[in-house]
Short mmCIF file of C-alpha atoms and ligand atoms in Angstrom, two decimals:
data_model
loop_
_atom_site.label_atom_id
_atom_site.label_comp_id
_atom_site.label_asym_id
_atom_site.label_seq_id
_atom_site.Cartn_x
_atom_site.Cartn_y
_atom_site.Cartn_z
CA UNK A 1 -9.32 -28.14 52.48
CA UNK A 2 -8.27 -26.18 56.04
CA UNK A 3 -9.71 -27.25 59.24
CA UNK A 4 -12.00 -24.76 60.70
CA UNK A 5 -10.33 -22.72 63.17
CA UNK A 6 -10.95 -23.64 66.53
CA UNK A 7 -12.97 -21.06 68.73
CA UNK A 8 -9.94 -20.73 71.35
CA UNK A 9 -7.45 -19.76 68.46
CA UNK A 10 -9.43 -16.39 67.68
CA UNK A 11 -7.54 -14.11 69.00
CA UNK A 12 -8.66 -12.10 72.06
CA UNK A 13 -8.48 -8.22 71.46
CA UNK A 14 -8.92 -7.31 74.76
CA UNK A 15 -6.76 -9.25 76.92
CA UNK A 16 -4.46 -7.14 78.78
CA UNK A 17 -1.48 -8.08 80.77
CA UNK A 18 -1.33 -8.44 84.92
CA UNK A 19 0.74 -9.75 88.00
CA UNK A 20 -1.33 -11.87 90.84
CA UNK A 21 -0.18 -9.61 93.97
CA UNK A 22 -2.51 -11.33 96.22
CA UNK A 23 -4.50 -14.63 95.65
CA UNK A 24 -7.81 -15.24 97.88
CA UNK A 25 -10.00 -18.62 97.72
CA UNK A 26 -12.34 -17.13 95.80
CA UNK A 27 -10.54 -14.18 93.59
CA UNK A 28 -7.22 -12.76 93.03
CA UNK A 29 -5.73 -8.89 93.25
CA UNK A 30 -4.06 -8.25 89.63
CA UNK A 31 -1.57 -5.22 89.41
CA UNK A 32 -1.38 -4.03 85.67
CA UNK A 33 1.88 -2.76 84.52
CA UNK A 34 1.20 0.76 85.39
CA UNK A 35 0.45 0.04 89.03
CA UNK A 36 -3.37 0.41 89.37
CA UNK A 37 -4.63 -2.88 90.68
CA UNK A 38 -8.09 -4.61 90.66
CA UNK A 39 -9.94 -7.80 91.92
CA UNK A 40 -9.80 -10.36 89.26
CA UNK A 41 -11.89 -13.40 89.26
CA UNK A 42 -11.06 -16.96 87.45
CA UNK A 43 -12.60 -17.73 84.25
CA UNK A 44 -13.47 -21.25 86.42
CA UNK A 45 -14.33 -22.48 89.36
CA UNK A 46 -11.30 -22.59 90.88
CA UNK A 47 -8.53 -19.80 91.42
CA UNK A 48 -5.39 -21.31 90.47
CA UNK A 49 -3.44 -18.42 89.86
CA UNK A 50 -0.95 -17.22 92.80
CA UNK A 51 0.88 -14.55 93.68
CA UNK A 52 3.85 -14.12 91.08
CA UNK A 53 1.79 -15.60 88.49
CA UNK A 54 1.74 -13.35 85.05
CA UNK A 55 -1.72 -12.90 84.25
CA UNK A 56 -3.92 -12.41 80.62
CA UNK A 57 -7.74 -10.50 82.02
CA UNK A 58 -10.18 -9.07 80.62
CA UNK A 59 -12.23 -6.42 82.11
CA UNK A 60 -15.77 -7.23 83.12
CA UNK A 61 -16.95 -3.75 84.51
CA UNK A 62 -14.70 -2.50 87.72
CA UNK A 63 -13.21 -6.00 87.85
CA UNK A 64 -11.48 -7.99 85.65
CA UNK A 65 -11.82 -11.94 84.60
CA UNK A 66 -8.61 -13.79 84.73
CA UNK A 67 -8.34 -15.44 80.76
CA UNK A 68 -5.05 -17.13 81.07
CA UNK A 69 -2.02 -18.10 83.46
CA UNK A 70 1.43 -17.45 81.99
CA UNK A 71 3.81 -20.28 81.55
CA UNK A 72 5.48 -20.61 84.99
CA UNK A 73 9.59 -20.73 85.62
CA UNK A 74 8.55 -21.82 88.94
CA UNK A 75 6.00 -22.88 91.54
CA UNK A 76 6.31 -22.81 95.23
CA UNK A 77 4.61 -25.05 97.12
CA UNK A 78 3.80 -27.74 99.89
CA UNK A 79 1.70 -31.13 99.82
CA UNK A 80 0.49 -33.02 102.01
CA UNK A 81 -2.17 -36.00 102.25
CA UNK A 82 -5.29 -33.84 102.13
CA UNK A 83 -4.18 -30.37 100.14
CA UNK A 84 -1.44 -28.64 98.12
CA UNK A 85 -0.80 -25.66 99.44
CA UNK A 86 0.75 -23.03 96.87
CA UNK A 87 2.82 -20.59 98.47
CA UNK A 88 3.74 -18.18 94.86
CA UNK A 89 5.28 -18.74 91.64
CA UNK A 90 8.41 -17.03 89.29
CA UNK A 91 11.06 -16.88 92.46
CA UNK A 92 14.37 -16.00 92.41
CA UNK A 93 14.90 -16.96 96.56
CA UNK A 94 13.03 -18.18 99.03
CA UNK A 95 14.41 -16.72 102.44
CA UNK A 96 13.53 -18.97 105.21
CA UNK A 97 12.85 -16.64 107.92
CA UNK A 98 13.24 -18.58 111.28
CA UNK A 99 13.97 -16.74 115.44
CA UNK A 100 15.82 -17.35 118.22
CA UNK A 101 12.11 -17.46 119.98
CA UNK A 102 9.63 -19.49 118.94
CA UNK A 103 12.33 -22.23 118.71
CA UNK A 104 12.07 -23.66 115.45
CA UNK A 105 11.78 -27.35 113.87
CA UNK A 106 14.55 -28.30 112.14
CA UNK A 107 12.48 -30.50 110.40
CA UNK A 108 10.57 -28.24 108.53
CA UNK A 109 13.44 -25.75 107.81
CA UNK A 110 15.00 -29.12 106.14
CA UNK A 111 11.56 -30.01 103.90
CA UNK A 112 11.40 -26.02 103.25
CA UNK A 113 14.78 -26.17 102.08
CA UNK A 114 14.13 -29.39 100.29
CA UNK A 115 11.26 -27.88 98.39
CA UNK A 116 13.21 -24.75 97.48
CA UNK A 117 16.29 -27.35 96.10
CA UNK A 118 13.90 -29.17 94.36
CA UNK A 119 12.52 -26.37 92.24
CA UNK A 120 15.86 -25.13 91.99
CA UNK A 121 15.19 -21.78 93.53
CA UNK A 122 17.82 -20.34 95.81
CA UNK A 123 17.23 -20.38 99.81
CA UNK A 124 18.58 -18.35 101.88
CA UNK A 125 18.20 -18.50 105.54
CA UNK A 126 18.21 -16.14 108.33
CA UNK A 127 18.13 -15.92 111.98
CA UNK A 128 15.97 -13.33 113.53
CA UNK A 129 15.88 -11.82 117.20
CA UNK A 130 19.91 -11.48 117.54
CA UNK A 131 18.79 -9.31 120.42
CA UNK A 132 17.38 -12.73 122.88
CA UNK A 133 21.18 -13.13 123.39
CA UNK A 134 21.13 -16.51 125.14
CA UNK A 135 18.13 -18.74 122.71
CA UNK A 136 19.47 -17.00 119.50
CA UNK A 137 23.27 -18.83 120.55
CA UNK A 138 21.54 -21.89 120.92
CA UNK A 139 19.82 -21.97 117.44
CA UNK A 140 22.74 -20.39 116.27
CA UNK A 141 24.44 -23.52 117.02
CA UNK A 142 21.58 -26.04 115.65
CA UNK A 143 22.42 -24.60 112.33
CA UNK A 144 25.94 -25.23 111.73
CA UNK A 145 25.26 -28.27 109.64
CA UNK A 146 23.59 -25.82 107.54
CA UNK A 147 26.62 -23.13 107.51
CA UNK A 148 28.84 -26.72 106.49
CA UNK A 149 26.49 -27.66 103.73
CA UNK A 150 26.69 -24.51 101.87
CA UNK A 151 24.00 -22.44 103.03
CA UNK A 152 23.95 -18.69 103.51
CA UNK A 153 23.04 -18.69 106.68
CA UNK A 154 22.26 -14.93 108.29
CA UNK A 155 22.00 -13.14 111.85
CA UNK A 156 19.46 -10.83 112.41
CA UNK A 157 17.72 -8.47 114.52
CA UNK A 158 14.39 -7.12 113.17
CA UNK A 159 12.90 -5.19 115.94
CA UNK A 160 12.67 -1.46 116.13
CA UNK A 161 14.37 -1.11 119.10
CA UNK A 162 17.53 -2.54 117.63
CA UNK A 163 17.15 -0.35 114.32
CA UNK A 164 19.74 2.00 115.61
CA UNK A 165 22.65 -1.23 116.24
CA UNK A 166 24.79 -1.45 113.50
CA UNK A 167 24.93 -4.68 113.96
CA UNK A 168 21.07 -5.69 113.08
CA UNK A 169 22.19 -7.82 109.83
CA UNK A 170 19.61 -5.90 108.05
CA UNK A 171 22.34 -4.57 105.37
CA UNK A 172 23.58 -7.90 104.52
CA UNK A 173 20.07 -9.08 104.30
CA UNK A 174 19.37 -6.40 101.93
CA UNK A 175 22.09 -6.92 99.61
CA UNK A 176 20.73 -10.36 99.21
CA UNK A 177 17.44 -9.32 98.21
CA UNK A 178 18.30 -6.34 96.33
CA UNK A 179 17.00 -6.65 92.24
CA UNK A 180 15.22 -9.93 93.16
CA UNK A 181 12.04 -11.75 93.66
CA UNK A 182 12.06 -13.31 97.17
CA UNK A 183 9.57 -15.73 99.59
CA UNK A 184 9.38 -14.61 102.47
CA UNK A 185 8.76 -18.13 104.08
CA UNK A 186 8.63 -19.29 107.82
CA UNK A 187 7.02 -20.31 110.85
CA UNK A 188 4.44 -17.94 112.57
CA UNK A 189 5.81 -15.48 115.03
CA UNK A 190 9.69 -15.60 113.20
CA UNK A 191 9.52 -11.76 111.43
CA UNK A 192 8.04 -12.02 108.14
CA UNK A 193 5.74 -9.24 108.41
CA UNK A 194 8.26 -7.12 110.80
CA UNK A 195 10.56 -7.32 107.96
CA UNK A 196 8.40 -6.18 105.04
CA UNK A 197 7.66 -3.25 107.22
CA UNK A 198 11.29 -2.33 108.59
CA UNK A 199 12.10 -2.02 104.83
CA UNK A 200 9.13 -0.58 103.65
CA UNK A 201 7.65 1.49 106.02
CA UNK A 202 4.60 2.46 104.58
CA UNK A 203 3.11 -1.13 104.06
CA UNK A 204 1.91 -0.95 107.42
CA UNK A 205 1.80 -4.68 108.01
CA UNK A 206 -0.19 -6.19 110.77
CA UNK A 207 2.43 -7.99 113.38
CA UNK A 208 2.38 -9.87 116.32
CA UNK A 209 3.55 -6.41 118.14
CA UNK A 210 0.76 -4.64 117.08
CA UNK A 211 -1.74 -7.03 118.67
CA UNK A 212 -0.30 -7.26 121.87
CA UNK A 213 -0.71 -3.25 121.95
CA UNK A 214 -3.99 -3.50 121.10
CA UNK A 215 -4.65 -6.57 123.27
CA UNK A 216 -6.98 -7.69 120.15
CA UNK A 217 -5.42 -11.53 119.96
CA UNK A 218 -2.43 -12.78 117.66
CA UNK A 219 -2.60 -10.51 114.57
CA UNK A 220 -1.23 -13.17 112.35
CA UNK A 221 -0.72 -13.04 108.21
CA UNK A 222 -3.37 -15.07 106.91
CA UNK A 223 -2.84 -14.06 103.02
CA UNK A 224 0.15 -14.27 100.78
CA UNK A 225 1.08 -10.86 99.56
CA UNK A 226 3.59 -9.57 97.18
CA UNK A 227 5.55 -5.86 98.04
CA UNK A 228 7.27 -3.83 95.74
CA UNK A 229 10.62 -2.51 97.88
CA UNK A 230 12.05 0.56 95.35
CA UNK A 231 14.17 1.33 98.12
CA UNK A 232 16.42 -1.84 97.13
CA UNK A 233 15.62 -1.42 93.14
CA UNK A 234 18.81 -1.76 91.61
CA UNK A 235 19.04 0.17 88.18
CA UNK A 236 16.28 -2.05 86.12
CA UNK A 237 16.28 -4.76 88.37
CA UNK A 238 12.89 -4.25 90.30
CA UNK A 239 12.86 -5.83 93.94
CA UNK A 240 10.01 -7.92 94.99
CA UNK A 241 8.81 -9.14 99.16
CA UNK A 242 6.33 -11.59 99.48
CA UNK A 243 4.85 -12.05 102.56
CA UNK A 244 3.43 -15.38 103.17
CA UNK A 245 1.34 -16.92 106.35
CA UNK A 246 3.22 -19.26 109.18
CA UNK A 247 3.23 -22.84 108.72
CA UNK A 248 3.62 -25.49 111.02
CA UNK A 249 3.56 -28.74 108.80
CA UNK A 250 5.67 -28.65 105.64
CA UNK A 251 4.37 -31.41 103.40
CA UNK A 252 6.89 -33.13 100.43
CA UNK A 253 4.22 -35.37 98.88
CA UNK A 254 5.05 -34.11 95.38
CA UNK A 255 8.71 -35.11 95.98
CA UNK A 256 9.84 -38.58 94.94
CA UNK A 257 11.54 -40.39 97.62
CA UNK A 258 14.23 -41.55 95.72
CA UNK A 259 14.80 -37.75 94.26
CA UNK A 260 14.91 -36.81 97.90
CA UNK A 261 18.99 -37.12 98.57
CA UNK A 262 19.58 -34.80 95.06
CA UNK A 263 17.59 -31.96 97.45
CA UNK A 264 19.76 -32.15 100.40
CA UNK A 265 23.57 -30.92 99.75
CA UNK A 266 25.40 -32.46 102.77
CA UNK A 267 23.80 -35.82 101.20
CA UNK A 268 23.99 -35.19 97.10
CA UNK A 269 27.78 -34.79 97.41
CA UNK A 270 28.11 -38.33 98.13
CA UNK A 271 25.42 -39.34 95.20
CA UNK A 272 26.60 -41.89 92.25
CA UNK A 273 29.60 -43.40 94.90
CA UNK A 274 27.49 -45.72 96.77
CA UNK A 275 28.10 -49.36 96.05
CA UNK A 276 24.77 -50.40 94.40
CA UNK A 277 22.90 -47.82 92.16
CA UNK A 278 19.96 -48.22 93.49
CA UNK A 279 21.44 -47.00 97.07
CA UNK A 280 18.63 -45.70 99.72
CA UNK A 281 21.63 -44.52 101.74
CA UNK A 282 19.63 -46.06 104.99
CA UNK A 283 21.06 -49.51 105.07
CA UNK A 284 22.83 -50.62 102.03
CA UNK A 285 26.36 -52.25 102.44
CA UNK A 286 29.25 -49.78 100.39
CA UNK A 287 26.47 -46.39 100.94
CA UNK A 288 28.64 -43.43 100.52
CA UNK A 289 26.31 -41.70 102.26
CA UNK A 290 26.24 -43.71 105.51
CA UNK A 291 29.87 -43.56 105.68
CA UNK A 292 29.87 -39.87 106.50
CA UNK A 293 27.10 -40.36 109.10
CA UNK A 294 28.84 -38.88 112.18
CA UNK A 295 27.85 -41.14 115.02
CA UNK A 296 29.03 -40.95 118.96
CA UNK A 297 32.57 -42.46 117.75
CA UNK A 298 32.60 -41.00 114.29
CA UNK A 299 32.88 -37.52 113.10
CA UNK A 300 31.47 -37.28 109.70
CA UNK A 301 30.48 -34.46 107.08
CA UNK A 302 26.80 -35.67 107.63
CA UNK A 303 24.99 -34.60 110.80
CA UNK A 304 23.60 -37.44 112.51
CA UNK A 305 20.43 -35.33 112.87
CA UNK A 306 20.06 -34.39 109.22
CA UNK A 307 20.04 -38.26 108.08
CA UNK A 308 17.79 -38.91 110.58
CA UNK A 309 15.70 -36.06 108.95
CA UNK A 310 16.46 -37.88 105.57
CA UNK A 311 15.41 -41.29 106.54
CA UNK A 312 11.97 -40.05 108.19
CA UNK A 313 11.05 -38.19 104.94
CA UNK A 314 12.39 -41.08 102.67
CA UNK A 315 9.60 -42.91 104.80
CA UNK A 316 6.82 -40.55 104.66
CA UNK A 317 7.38 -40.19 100.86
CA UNK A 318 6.95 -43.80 100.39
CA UNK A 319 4.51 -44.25 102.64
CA UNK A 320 1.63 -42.72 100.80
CA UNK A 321 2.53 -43.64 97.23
CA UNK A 322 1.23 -47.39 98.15
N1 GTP B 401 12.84 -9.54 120.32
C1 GTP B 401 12.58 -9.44 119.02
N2 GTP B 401 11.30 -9.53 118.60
C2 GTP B 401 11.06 -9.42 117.27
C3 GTP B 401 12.10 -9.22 116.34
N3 GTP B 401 11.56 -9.18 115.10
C4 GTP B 401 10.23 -9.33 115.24
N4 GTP B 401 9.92 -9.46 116.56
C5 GTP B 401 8.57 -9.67 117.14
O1 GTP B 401 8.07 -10.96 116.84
C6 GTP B 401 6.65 -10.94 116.78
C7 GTP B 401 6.13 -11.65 115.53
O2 GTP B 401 6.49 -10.91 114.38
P1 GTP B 401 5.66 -10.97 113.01
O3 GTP B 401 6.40 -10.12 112.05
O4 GTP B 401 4.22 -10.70 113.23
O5 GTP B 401 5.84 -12.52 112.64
P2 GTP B 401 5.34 -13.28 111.32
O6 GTP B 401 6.47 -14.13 110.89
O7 GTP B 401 4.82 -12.30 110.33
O8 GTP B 401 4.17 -14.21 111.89
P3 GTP B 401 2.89 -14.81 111.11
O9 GTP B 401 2.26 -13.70 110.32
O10 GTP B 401 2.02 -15.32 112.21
O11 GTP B 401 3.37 -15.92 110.24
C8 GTP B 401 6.25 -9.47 116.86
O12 GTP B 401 5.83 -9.20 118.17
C9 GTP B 401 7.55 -8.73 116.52
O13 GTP B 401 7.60 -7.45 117.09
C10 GTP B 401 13.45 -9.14 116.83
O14 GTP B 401 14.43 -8.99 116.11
N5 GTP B 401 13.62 -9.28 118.18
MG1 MG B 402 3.03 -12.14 109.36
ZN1 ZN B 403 23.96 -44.91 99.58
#
């Protein structure tokens, strides 16, 4: 005798295919695949698609009802105590956008780049406001470990005014991007938005600038937004922006403490050589990793800033699991 067939295995006629290009609380913008877009709302409660998800809907008059998320190659996002915070899904590189002015944490460029390592999604990083000569040498500076470890690390001036140097870093920016799906991912006041609209004109994102002319408060992005850039399209290879809001705290609660070192590449070289398996690399006798620890006496291939980094966040991870 065969089993009645459930109600969910009918199939759906109508469903058609979309891509989240913006995700509010409430609802979500869904671009079909021949560009017209519409507000979408979650079968649910809750929206959990976000932008980069691949979207089944179903039209309920001039909007649409999201039916089903997509499997996922990847999710983006931050945790801490009280929320997870999902920044986009299906990345090929997250480019941590961070300026010579604000002066950024090196903390949460580390748990940024932790969180890109540890859904294996390429970072790159670049330094905006080249042109704030004296600040952008300093932080120039502050990431050399990050040069050492194996990081693209890129100089950059974003404003219109230096447009017309040659020197802007905008080119080998743009070869990095070009055919891919990138993150745009930093703290507030760094560039995102002033980059999606130095290559793409037309988007016409608000920016910091704009509110100062205006003298209408800090016109910050408060929604994560995806950008087509045909500009950079290379042959089939579509290329993707996605604008995302300034954070200050970077949360790593989803990341196991002990998975932590695996994340960080000036540390993982070192991993499986420490005397005891079951190596912290804070403490133990025979670490590896605390060899390389450069220390006032000591030059080692480990900045003593970045295990300091390391041994906070090993804390804070185990912290809250107990
Ligand atoms: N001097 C200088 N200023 C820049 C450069 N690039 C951007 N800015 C300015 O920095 C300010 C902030 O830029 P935004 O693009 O709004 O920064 P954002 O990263 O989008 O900020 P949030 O949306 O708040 O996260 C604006 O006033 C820009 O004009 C640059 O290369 N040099
Ligand atoms: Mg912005
Ligand atoms: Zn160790």
């Amino acid at each position: 005798m065969s089993k009645p067939k459930a109600r969910d295995e009918t199939p759906s006629v109508d469903l058609k295919p979309g891509l989240v290009v913006a995700a509010y609380g409430r609802h979500s913008l869904v671009e079909t695949p021949d560009g017209q877009r519409l507000i979408c709302h979650p079968r649910g409660k809750k929206n959990q698609a976000v932008v980069g998800d691949h979207v089944l809907w179903q039209a309920t008059g001039d909007e649409g009802s999201i039916e089903r998320l997509q499997e996922r190659r990847n999710l983006f996002y931050r945790q801490d105590e009280i929320r997870t915070k999902s920044f986009a899904a299906n990345l090929d590189r997250v480019l941590i956008l961070i300026a010579a002015e604000p002066e950024f944490s090196e903390s949460q460029l580390a748990r940024a780049l932790v969180a890109a390592e540890a859904e294996k999604i390429k970072p790159i990083i670049a330094l905006n406001k080249s042109d704030l000569a004296t600040p952008f040498a300093q932080a120039w500076e502050r990431l050399a470990p990050y040069r050492t470890m194996g990081y693209l690390v890129l100089p950059l001036s974003l404003s219109p005014r230096s447009a017309l140097i040659q020197s802007d870093g905008v080119d080998a920016l743009c070869d990095q991007l070009r055919g891919h799906t990138t993150l745009v991912l930093g703290p507030s006041g760094s560039g995102k938005s002033t980059l999606i609209n130095r290559l793409l004109p037309g988007a016409q994102v608000e920016t910091g600038e704009i509110s100062q002319a205006l003298n209408s408060g800090k016109h910050t992005t408060t929604n994560t937004r995806w950008y087509w850039v045909p500009e950079l399209d290379q042959g089939m290879q579509h290329t993707a922006l996605i604008d995302s809001p300034g954070f200050q705290e970077f949360g790593l609660n989803h990341i196991e403490p002990t998975r932590l070192a695996q994340c960080m590449p000036d540390l993982r070289q070192y991993l499986g050589q420490c005397k005891f398996y079951n190596c912290t690399h804070l403490h133990e006798p025979g670490c590896a990793v605390l060899a390389q620890v450069s220390s006032e006496t000591t030059t080692g291939t480990i900045s003593a800033r970045r295990h300091r980094i390391y041994a906070q966040l090993f804390d804070e991870l185990s912290q809250q699991r107990w």
